[in-house]
Backbone as CSV, one residue per row, in Angstrom:
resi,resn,N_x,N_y,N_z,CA_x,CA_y,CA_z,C_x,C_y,C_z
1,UNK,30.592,-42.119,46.189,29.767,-40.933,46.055,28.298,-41.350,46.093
2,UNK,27.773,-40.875,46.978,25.962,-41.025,46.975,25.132,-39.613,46.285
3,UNK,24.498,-40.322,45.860,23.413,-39.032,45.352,22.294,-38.415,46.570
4,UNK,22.904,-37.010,46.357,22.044,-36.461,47.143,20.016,-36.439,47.134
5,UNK,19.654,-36.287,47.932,17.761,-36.290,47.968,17.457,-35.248,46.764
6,UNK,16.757,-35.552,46.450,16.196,-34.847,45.468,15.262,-33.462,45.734
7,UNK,16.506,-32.512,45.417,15.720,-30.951,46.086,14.479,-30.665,45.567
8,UNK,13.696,-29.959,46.882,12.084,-29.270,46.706,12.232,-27.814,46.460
9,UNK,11.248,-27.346,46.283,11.180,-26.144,46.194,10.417,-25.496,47.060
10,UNK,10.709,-24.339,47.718,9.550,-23.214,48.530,8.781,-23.881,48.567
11,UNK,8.078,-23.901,47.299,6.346,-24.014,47.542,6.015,-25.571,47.494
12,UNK,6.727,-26.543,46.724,6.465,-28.301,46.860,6.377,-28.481,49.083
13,UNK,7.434,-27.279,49.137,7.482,-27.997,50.713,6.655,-27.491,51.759
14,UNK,5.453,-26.393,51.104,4.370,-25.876,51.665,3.145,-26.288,51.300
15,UNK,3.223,-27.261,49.988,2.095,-27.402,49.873,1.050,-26.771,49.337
16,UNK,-0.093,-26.867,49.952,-1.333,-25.643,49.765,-1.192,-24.370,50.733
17,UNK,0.084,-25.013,51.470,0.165,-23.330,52.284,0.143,-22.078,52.342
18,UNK,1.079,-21.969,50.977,1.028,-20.681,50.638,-0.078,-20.135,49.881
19,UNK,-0.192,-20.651,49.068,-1.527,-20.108,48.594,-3.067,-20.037,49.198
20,UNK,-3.228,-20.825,49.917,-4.191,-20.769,51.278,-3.783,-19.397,52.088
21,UNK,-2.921,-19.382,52.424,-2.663,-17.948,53.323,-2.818,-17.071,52.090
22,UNK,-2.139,-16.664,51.083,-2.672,-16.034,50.623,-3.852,-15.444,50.253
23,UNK,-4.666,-16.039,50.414,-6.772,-15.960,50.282,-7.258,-15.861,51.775
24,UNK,-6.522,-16.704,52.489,-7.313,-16.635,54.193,-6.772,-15.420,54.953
25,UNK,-5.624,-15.416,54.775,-4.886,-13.993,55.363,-5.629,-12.841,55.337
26,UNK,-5.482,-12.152,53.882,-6.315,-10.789,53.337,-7.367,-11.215,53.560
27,UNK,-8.631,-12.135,53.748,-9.997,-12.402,54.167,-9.723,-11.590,55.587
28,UNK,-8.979,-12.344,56.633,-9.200,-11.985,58.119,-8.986,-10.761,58.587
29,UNK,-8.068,-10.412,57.771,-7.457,-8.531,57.950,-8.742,-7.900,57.756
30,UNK,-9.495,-8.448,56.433,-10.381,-7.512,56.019,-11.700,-7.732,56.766
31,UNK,-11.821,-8.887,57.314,-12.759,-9.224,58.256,-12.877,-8.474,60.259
32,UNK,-11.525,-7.826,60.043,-11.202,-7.841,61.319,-11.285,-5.988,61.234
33,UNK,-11.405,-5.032,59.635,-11.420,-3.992,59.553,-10.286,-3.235,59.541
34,UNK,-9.186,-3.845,59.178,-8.188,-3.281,58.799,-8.342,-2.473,58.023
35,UNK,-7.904,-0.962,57.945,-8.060,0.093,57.129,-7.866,-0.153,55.522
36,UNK,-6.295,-0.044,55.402,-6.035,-0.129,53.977,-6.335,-1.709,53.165
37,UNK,-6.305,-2.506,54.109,-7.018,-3.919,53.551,-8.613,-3.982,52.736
38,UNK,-9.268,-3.355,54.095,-10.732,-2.811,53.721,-10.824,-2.128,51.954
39,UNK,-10.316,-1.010,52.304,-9.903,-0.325,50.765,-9.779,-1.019,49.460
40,UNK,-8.206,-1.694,50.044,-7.793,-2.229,48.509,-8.825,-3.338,48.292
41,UNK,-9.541,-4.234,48.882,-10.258,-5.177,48.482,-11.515,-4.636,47.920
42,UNK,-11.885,-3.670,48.957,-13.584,-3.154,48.333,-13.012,-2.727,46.442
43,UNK,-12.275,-2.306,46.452,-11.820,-1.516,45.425,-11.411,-2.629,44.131
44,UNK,-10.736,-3.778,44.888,-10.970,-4.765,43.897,-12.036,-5.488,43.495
45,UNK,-13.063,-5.395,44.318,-14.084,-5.778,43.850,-15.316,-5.145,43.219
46,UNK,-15.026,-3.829,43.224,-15.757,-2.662,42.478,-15.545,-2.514,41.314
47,UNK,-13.611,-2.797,40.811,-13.321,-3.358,39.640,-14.079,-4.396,39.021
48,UNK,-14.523,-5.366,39.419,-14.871,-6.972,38.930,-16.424,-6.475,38.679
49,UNK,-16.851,-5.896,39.491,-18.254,-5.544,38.809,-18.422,-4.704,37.855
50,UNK,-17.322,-3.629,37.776,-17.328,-3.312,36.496,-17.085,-4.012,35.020
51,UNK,-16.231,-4.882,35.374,-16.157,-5.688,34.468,-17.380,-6.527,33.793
52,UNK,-18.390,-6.708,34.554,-19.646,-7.210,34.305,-20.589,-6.307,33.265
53,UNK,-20.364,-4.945,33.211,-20.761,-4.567,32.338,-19.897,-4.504,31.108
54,UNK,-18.825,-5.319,30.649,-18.107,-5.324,29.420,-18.097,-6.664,29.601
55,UNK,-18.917,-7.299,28.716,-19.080,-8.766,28.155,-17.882,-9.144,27.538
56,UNK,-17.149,-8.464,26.509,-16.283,-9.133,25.569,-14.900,-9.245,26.850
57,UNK,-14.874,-7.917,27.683,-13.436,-8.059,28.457,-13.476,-9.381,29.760
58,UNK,-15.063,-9.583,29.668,-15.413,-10.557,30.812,-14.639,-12.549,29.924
59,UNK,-15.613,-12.375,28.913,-15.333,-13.399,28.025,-13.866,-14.051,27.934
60,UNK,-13.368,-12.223,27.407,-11.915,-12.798,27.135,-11.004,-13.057,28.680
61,UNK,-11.536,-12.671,29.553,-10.804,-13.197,30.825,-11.144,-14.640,31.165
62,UNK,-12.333,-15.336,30.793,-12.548,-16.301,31.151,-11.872,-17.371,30.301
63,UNK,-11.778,-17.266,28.889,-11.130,-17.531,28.086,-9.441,-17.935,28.720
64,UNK,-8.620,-16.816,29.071,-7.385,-16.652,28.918,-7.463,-17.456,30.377
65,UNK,-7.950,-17.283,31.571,-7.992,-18.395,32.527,-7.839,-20.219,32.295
66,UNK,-9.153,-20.179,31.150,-8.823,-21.524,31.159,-7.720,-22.018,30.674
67,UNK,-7.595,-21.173,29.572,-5.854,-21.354,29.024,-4.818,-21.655,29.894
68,UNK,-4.750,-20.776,30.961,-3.370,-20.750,31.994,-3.667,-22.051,32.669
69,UNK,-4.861,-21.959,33.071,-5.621,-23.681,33.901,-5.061,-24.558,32.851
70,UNK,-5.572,-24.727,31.741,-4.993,-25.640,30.961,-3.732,-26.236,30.950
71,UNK,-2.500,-25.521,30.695,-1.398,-25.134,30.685,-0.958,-25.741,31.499
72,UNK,-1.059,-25.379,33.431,-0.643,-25.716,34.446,-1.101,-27.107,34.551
73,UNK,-2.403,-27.999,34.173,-2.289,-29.360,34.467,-1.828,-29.814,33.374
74,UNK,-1.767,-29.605,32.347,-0.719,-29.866,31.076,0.761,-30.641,31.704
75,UNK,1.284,-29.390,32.051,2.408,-29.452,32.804,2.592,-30.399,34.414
76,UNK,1.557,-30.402,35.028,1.699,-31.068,36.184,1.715,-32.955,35.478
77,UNK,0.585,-33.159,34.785,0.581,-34.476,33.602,1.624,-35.109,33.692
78,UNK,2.380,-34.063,33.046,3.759,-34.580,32.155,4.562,-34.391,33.190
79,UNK,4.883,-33.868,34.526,5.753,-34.204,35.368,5.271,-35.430,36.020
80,UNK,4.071,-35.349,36.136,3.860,-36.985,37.243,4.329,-37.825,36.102
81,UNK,3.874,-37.920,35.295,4.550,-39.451,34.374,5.516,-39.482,34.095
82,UNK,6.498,-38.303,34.059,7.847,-38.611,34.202,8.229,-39.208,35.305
83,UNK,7.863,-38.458,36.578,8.405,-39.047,37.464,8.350,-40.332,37.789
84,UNK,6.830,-40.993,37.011,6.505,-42.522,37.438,7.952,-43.091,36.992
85,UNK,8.084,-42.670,35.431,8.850,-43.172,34.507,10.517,-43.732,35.156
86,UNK,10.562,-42.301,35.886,11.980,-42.392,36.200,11.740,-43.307,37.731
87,UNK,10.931,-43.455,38.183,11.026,-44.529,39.446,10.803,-45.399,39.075
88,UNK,10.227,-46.306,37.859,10.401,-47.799,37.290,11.222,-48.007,36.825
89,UNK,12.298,-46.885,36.186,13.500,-46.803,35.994,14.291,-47.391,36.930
90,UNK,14.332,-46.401,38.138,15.295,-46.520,39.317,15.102,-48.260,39.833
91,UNK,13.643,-48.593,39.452,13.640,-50.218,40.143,13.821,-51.139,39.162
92,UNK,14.438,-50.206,37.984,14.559,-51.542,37.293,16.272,-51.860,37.345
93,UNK,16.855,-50.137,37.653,18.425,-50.876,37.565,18.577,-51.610,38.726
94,UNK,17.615,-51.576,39.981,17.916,-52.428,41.159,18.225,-53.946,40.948
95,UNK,17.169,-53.911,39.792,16.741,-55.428,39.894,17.695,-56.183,40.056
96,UNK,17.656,-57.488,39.917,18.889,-58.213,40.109,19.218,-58.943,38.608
97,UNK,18.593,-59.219,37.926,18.927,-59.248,35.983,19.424,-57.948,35.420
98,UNK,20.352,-58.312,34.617,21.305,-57.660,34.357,20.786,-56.532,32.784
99,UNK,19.808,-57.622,32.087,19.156,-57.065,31.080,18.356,-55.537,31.476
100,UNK,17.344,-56.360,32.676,16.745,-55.240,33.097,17.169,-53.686,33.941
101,UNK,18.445,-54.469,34.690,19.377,-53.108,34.640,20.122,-52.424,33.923
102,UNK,20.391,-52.732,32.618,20.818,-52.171,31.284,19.637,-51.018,31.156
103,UNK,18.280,-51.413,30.877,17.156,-51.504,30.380,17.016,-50.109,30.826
104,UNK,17.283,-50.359,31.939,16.617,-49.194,33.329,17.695,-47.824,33.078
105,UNK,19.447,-48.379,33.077,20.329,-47.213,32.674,19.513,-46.295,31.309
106,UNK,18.998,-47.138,30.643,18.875,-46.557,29.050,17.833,-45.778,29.289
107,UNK,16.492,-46.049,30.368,16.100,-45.277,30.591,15.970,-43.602,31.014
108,UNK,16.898,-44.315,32.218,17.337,-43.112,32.951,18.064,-41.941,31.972
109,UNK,19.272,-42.805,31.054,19.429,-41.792,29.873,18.473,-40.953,29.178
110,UNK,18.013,-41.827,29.122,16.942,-40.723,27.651,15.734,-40.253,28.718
111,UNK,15.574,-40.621,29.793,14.439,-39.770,30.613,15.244,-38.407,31.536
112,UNK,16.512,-38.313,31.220,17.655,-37.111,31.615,17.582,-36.070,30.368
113,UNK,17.264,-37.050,29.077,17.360,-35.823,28.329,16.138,-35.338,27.860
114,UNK,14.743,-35.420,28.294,13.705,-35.019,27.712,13.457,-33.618,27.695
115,UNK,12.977,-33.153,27.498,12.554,-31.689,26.646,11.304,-30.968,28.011
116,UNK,11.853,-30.003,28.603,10.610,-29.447,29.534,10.680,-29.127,30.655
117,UNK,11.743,-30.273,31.249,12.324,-30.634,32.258,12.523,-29.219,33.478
118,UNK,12.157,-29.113,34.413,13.034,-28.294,35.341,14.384,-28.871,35.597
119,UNK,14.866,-27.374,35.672,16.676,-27.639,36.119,16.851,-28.563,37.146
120,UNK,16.529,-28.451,38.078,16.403,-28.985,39.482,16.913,-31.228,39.219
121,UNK,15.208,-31.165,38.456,14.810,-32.309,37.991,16.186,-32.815,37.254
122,UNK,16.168,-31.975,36.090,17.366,-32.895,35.319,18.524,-32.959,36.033
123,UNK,19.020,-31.911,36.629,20.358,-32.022,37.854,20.655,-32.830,38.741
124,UNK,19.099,-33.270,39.079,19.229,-34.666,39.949,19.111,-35.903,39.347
125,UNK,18.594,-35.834,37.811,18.676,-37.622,37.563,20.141,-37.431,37.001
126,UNK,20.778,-36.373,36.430,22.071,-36.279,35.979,23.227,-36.887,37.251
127,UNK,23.112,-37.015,38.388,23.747,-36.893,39.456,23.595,-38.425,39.756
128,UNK,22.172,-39.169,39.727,21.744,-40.506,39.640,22.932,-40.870,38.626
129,UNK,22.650,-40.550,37.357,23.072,-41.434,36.221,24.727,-41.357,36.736
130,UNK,25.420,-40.102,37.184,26.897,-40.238,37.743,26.975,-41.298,38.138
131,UNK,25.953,-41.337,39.393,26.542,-42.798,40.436,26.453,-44.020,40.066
132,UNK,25.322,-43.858,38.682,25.359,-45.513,38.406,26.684,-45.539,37.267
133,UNK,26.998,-44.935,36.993,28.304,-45.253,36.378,29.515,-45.198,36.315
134,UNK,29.835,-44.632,37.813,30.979,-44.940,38.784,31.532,-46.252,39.362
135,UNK,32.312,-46.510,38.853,32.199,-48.018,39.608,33.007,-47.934,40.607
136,UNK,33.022,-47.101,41.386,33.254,-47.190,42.779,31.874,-46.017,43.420
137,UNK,31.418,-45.739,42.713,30.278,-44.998,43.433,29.127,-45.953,44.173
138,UNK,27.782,-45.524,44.148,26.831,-45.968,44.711,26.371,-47.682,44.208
139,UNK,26.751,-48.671,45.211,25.716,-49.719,44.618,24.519,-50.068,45.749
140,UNK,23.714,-50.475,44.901,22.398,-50.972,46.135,22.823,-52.249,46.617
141,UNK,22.778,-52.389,48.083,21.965,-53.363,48.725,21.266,-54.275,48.413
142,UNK,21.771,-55.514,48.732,21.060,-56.407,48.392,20.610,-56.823,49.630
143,UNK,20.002,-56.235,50.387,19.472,-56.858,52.091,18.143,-56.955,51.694
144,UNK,17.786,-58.151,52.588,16.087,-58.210,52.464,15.114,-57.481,52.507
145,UNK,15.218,-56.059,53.526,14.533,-55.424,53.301,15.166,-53.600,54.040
146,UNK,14.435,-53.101,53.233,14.607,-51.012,53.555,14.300,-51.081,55.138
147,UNK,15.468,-50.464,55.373,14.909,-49.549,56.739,13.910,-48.757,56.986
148,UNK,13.679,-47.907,55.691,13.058,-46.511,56.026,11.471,-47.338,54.601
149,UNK,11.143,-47.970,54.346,9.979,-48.533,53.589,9.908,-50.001,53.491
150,UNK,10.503,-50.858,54.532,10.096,-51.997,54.872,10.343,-53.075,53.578
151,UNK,10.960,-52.636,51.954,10.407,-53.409,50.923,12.293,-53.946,50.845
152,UNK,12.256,-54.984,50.199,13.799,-55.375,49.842,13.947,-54.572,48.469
């Protein structure tokens, strides 16, 4: 049994795409004089200047922004260092010492059960940890070097 690639989502596999079209899109419509585009935007922005005359509702929007900003690199943080986590993991059960592939399982354990996790995420190191403890499942290669990244 091999473990499957590790699924993306919509938007990991677009990138800045979507949200770029989202802002450049409605710009060009409205640039180009599209009727109801024209409208709803003038209209959103007639809102926002109203808002300029209410200081406290301005405040507290700026406020609750940084919060959500906050929040979201909060969260992005703590996924990149997991993920480092779990790929020094993955090279440590490679290794060829036996300690350090213990080392690396124990990792992978307790970096399967952390707290935060997307489903996705834990479903796939759960699926890892299967194969390393199949003993007829997945073993690595010991060839000198990757096909697809040149490294042994």
């Amino acid at each position: 049994m091999t473990t499957p690639a590790k699924p993306r989502s919509f938007l990991s596999n677009r990138g800045l795409l979507v949200p770029l079209g989202l802002i450049v899109f409605p710009t060009l419509l409205y640039m180009a004089g599209v009727p109801g585009v024209v409208v709803a935007l003038d209209g959103f922005w007639e809102g926002v200047d109203r808002l300029a005359e209410h200081p406290r509702i301005w405040s507290f929007l700026t406020a609750l922004s940084w919060a959500v900003a906050a929040f979201f690199v909060y969260r992005f943080y703590r996924l990149y260092h997991w993920d480092k986590r779990v790929s020094s993991a993955m090279e440590a059960v490679m290794n060829p010492s036996v300690v350090r592939q213990e080392l690396g399982r124990r990792s992978l354990h307790h970096l399967a059960t952390a707290k935060g996790l997307p489903k996705d995420e834990r479903a796939w190191l759960a699926s890892v940890l299967d194969d390393l403890h199949d003993p007829e499942g997945f073993r690595p290669s010991r060839a000198p070097a990757c096909e697809r990244c040149g490294r042994g």
